[in-house]
């Protein structure tokens, strides 16, 4: 005998909590879309969900992942600017004039490389980095600090005279 609630009852029961999660992670403008995406994904997976599962926790996990997807997608969207530059720039393009730097960054351990990238190239807060990397804020901060320390030690020209390596 199937004791699972109908999916529309699940939406009615947990919809407010999922919307709160979406709004807290995304703000009011993107929250409605993430809420809809959450329940569309949940509706597809609901038949395979074990009857003993914590449905609210499952939905909140899906909502969190959908919010991360929105954050990632927003980083890829173009940013409108008032005036376009006269010519394209090679600043920050791997392989331009800073191949040694990109090589040094590429040799970092994966978590350090990602933490450096998210923090210093994308400008993300450590809390978001921790969410993406699957650790704590302190671990994300430590990974970035360790990566910078390694770069300062190994990248040519970064150690000031008289400084300890």
PDB file of N, CA, C and O in Angstrom, residues 120-154:
ATOM      1  N   UNK A 120      39.234  35.439  -5.879  1.00  0.00           N
ATOM      2  CA  UNK A 120      39.989  36.558  -6.429  1.00  0.00           C
ATOM      3  C   UNK A 120      39.708  36.841  -7.897  1.00  0.00           C
ATOM      4  O   UNK A 120      39.957  37.944  -8.363  1.00  0.00           O
ATOM      5  N   UNK A 121      39.198  35.868  -8.633  1.00  0.00           N
ATOM      6  CA  UNK A 121      38.868  36.129 -10.027  1.00  0.00           C
ATOM      7  C   UNK A 121      37.387  36.406 -10.223  1.00  0.00           C
ATOM      8  O   UNK A 121      37.000  37.153 -11.106  1.00  0.00           O
ATOM      9  N   UNK A 122      36.540  35.768  -9.399  1.00  0.00           N
ATOM     10  CA  UNK A 122      35.103  35.973  -9.508  1.00  0.00           C
ATOM     11  C   UNK A 122      34.606  36.958  -8.458  1.00  0.00           C
ATOM     12  O   UNK A 122      33.637  37.664  -8.683  1.00  0.00           O
ATOM     13  N   UNK A 123      35.280  37.028  -7.308  1.00  0.00           N
ATOM     14  CA  UNK A 123      34.886  37.950  -6.253  1.00  0.00           C
ATOM     15  C   UNK A 123      33.802  37.413  -5.340  1.00  0.00           C
ATOM     16  O   UNK A 123      33.068  38.176  -4.719  1.00  0.00           O
ATOM     17  N   UNK A 124      33.689  36.096  -5.247  1.00  0.00           N
ATOM     18  CA  UNK A 124      32.643  35.492  -4.413  1.00  0.00           C
ATOM     19  C   UNK A 124      33.012  35.569  -2.934  1.00  0.00           C
ATOM     20  O   UNK A 124      34.183  35.476  -2.579  1.00  0.00           O
ATOM     21  N   UNK A 125      32.018  35.690  -2.061  1.00  0.00           N
ATOM     22  CA  UNK A 125      32.281  35.615  -0.621  1.00  0.00           C
ATOM     23  C   UNK A 125      32.620  34.170  -0.219  1.00  0.00           C
ATOM     24  O   UNK A 125      32.235  33.222  -0.897  1.00  0.00           O
ATOM     25  N   UNK A 126      33.326  34.027   0.884  1.00  0.00           N
ATOM     26  CA  UNK A 126      33.751  32.704   1.322  1.00  0.00           C
ATOM     27  C   UNK A 126      32.572  31.772   1.597  1.00  0.00           C
ATOM     28  O   UNK A 126      32.667  30.564   1.412  1.00  0.00           O
ATOM     29  N   UNK A 127      31.443  32.310   2.026  1.00  0.00           N
ATOM     30  CA  UNK A 127      30.272  31.465   2.287  1.00  0.00           C
ATOM     31  C   UNK A 127      29.805  30.774   1.008  1.00  0.00           C
ATOM     32  O   UNK A 127      29.467  29.581   1.020  1.00  0.00           O
ATOM     33  N   UNK A 128      29.790  31.498  -0.101  1.00  0.00           N
ATOM     34  CA  UNK A 128      29.394  30.896  -1.379  1.00  0.00           C
ATOM     35  C   UNK A 128      30.427  29.880  -1.845  1.00  0.00           C
ATOM     36  O   UNK A 128      30.087  28.833  -2.394  1.00  0.00           O
ATOM     37  N   UNK A 129      31.700  30.192  -1.617  1.00  0.00           N
ATOM     38  CA  UNK A 129      32.763  29.265  -1.996  1.00  0.00           C
ATOM     39  C   UNK A 129      32.630  27.973  -1.211  1.00  0.00           C
ATOM     40  O   UNK A 129      32.756  26.876  -1.765  1.00  0.00           O
ATOM     41  N   UNK A 130      32.338  28.092   0.078  1.00  0.00           N
ATOM     42  CA  UNK A 130      32.170  26.907   0.917  1.00  0.00           C
ATOM     43  C   UNK A 130      31.009  26.053   0.420  1.00  0.00           C
ATOM     44  O   UNK A 130      31.094  24.825   0.387  1.00  0.00           O
ATOM     45  N   UNK A 131      29.941  26.695  -0.011  1.00  0.00           N
ATOM     46  CA  UNK A 131      28.795  25.961  -0.534  1.00  0.00           C
ATOM     47  C   UNK A 131      29.178  25.186  -1.787  1.00  0.00           C
ATOM     48  O   UNK A 131      28.846  24.015  -1.937  1.00  0.00           O
ATOM     49  N   UNK A 132      29.910  25.820  -2.668  1.00  0.00           N
ATOM     50  CA  UNK A 132      30.297  25.173  -3.924  1.00  0.00           C
ATOM     51  C   UNK A 132      31.293  24.051  -3.680  1.00  0.00           C
ATOM     52  O   UNK A 132      31.168  22.965  -4.242  1.00  0.00           O
ATOM     53  N   UNK A 133      32.285  24.307  -2.824  1.00  0.00           N
ATOM     54  CA  UNK A 133      33.326  23.313  -2.590  1.00  0.00           C
ATOM     55  C   UNK A 133      32.895  22.219  -1.617  1.00  0.00           C
ATOM     56  O   UNK A 133      33.568  21.201  -1.507  1.00  0.00           O
ATOM     57  N   UNK A 134      31.806  22.447  -0.906  1.00  0.00           N
ATOM     58  CA  UNK A 134      31.301  21.427   0.006  1.00  0.00           C
ATOM     59  C   UNK A 134      32.055  21.371   1.321  1.00  0.00           C
ATOM     60  O   UNK A 134      32.382  20.298   1.802  1.00  0.00           O
ATOM     61  N   UNK A 135      32.358  22.495   1.893  1.00  0.00           N
ATOM     62  CA  UNK A 135      33.038  22.541   3.179  1.00  0.00           C
ATOM     63  C   UNK A 135      32.541  23.704   3.998  1.00  0.00           C
ATOM     64  O   UNK A 135      31.479  24.268   3.734  1.00  0.00           O
ATOM     65  N   UNK A 136      33.335  24.086   4.967  1.00  0.00           N
ATOM     66  CA  UNK A 136      32.976  25.208   5.828  1.00  0.00           C
ATOM     67  C   UNK A 136      33.565  26.501   5.280  1.00  0.00           C
ATOM     68  O   UNK A 136      34.452  26.483   4.418  1.00  0.00           O
ATOM     69  N   UNK A 137      33.085  27.611   5.805  1.00  0.00           N
ATOM     70  CA  UNK A 137      33.622  28.917   5.426  1.00  0.00           C
ATOM     71  C   UNK A 137      35.101  28.988   5.812  1.00  0.00           C
ATOM     72  O   UNK A 137      35.929  29.483   5.045  1.00  0.00           O
ATOM     73  N   UNK A 138      35.424  28.466   6.986  1.00  0.00           N
ATOM     74  CA  UNK A 138      36.815  28.482   7.441  1.00  0.00           C
ATOM     75  C   UNK A 138      37.700  27.669   6.510  1.00  0.00           C
ATOM     76  O   UNK A 138      38.834  28.061   6.205  1.00  0.00           O
ATOM     77  N   UNK A 139      37.208  26.526   6.043  1.00  0.00           N
ATOM     78  CA  UNK A 139      37.993  25.684   5.126  1.00  0.00           C
ATOM     79  C   UNK A 139      38.200  26.399   3.793  1.00  0.00           C
ATOM     80  O   UNK A 139      39.288  26.327   3.204  1.00  0.00           O
ATOM     81  N   UNK A 140      37.197  27.105   3.309  1.00  0.00           N
ATOM     82  CA  UNK A 140      37.334  27.855   2.062  1.00  0.00           C
ATOM     83  C   UNK A 140      38.354  28.974   2.237  1.00  0.00           C
ATOM     84  O   UNK A 140      39.204  29.197   1.363  1.00  0.00           O
ATOM     85  N   UNK A 141      38.282  29.664   3.360  1.00  0.00           N
ATOM     86  CA  UNK A 141      39.231  30.749   3.638  1.00  0.00           C
ATOM     87  C   UNK A 141      40.652  30.192   3.744  1.00  0.00           C
ATOM     88  O   UNK A 141      41.597  30.763   3.204  1.00  0.00           O
ATOM     89  N   UNK A 142      40.797  29.043   4.398  1.00  0.00           N
ATOM     90  CA  UNK A 142      42.110  28.407   4.561  1.00  0.00           C
ATOM     91  C   UNK A 142      42.658  27.961   3.213  1.00  0.00           C
ATOM     92  O   UNK A 142      43.839  28.135   2.921  1.00  0.00           O
ATOM     93  N   UNK A 143      41.813  27.380   2.358  1.00  0.00           N
ATOM     94  CA  UNK A 143      42.262  26.924   1.034  1.00  0.00           C
ATOM     95  C   UNK A 143      42.764  28.108   0.206  1.00  0.00           C
ATOM     96  O   UNK A 143      43.806  28.017  -0.461  1.00  0.00           O
ATOM     97  N   UNK A 144      42.051  29.222   0.256  1.00  0.00           N
ATOM     98  CA  UNK A 144      42.480  30.410  -0.486  1.00  0.00           C
ATOM     99  C   UNK A 144      43.789  30.951   0.077  1.00  0.00           C
ATOM    100  O   UNK A 144      44.704  31.309  -0.683  1.00  0.00           O
ATOM    101  N   UNK A 145      43.897  31.001   1.397  1.00  0.00           N
ATOM    102  CA  UNK A 145      45.126  31.509   2.024  1.00  0.00           C
ATOM    103  C   UNK A 145      46.312  30.605   1.702  1.00  0.00           C
ATOM    104  O   UNK A 145      47.412  31.093   1.384  1.00  0.00           O
ATOM    105  N   UNK A 146      46.124  29.294   1.771  1.00  0.00           N
ATOM    106  CA  UNK A 146      47.196  28.359   1.446  1.00  0.00           C
ATOM    107  C   UNK A 146      47.593  28.478  -0.022  1.00  0.00           C
ATOM    108  O   UNK A 146      48.778  28.405  -0.365  1.00  0.00           O
ATOM    109  N   UNK A 147      46.621  28.658  -0.900  1.00  0.00           N
ATOM    110  CA  UNK A 147      46.919  28.832  -2.314  1.00  0.00           C
ATOM    111  C   UNK A 147      47.724  30.093  -2.570  1.00  0.00           C
ATOM    112  O   UNK A 147      48.691  30.082  -3.338  1.00  0.00           O
ATOM    113  N   UNK A 148      47.335  31.204  -1.918  1.00  0.00           N
ATOM    114  CA  UNK A 148      48.096  32.446  -2.064  1.00  0.00           C
ATOM    115  C   UNK A 148      49.515  32.295  -1.520  1.00  0.00           C
ATOM    116  O   UNK A 148      50.479  32.795  -2.125  1.00  0.00           O
ATOM    117  N   UNK A 149      49.649  31.614  -0.409  1.00  0.00           N
ATOM    118  CA  UNK A 149      50.973  31.403   0.179  1.00  0.00           C
ATOM    119  C   UNK A 149      51.853  30.615  -0.793  1.00  0.00           C
ATOM    120  O   UNK A 149      53.023  30.961  -1.001  1.00  0.00           O
ATOM    121  N   UNK A 150      51.296  29.586  -1.410  1.00  0.00           N
ATOM    122  CA  UNK A 150      52.049  28.800  -2.378  1.00  0.00           C
ATOM    123  C   UNK A 150      52.417  29.640  -3.592  1.00  0.00           C
ATOM    124  O   UNK A 150      53.546  29.587  -4.073  1.00  0.00           O
ATOM    125  N   UNK A 151      51.473  30.436  -4.085  1.00  0.00           N
ATOM    126  CA  UNK A 151      51.775  31.296  -5.238  1.00  0.00           C
ATOM    127  C   UNK A 151      52.867  32.305  -4.902  1.00  0.00           C
ATOM    128  O   UNK A 151      53.757  32.567  -5.716  1.00  0.00           O
ATOM    129  N   UNK A 152      52.824  32.862  -3.711  1.00  0.00           N
ATOM    130  CA  UNK A 152      53.850  33.834  -3.315  1.00  0.00           C
ATOM    131  C   UNK A 152      55.227  33.176  -3.238  1.00  0.00           C
ATOM    132  O   UNK A 152      56.244  33.809  -3.504  1.00  0.00           O
ATOM    133  N   UNK A 153      55.230  31.901  -2.866  1.00  0.00           N
ATOM    134  CA  UNK A 153      56.480  31.166  -2.736  1.00  0.00           C
ATOM    135  C   UNK A 153      57.009  30.697  -4.094  1.00  0.00           C
ATOM    136  O   UNK A 153      58.210  30.670  -4.320  1.00  0.00           O
ATOM    137  N   UNK A 154      56.107  30.335  -5.017  1.00  0.00           N
ATOM    138  CA  UNK A 154      56.551  29.686  -6.256  1.00  0.00           C
ATOM    139  C   UNK A 154      56.498  30.561  -7.491  1.00  0.00           C
ATOM    140  O   UNK A 154      57.212  30.280  -8.457  1.00  0.00           O
TER     141      UNK A 154
END
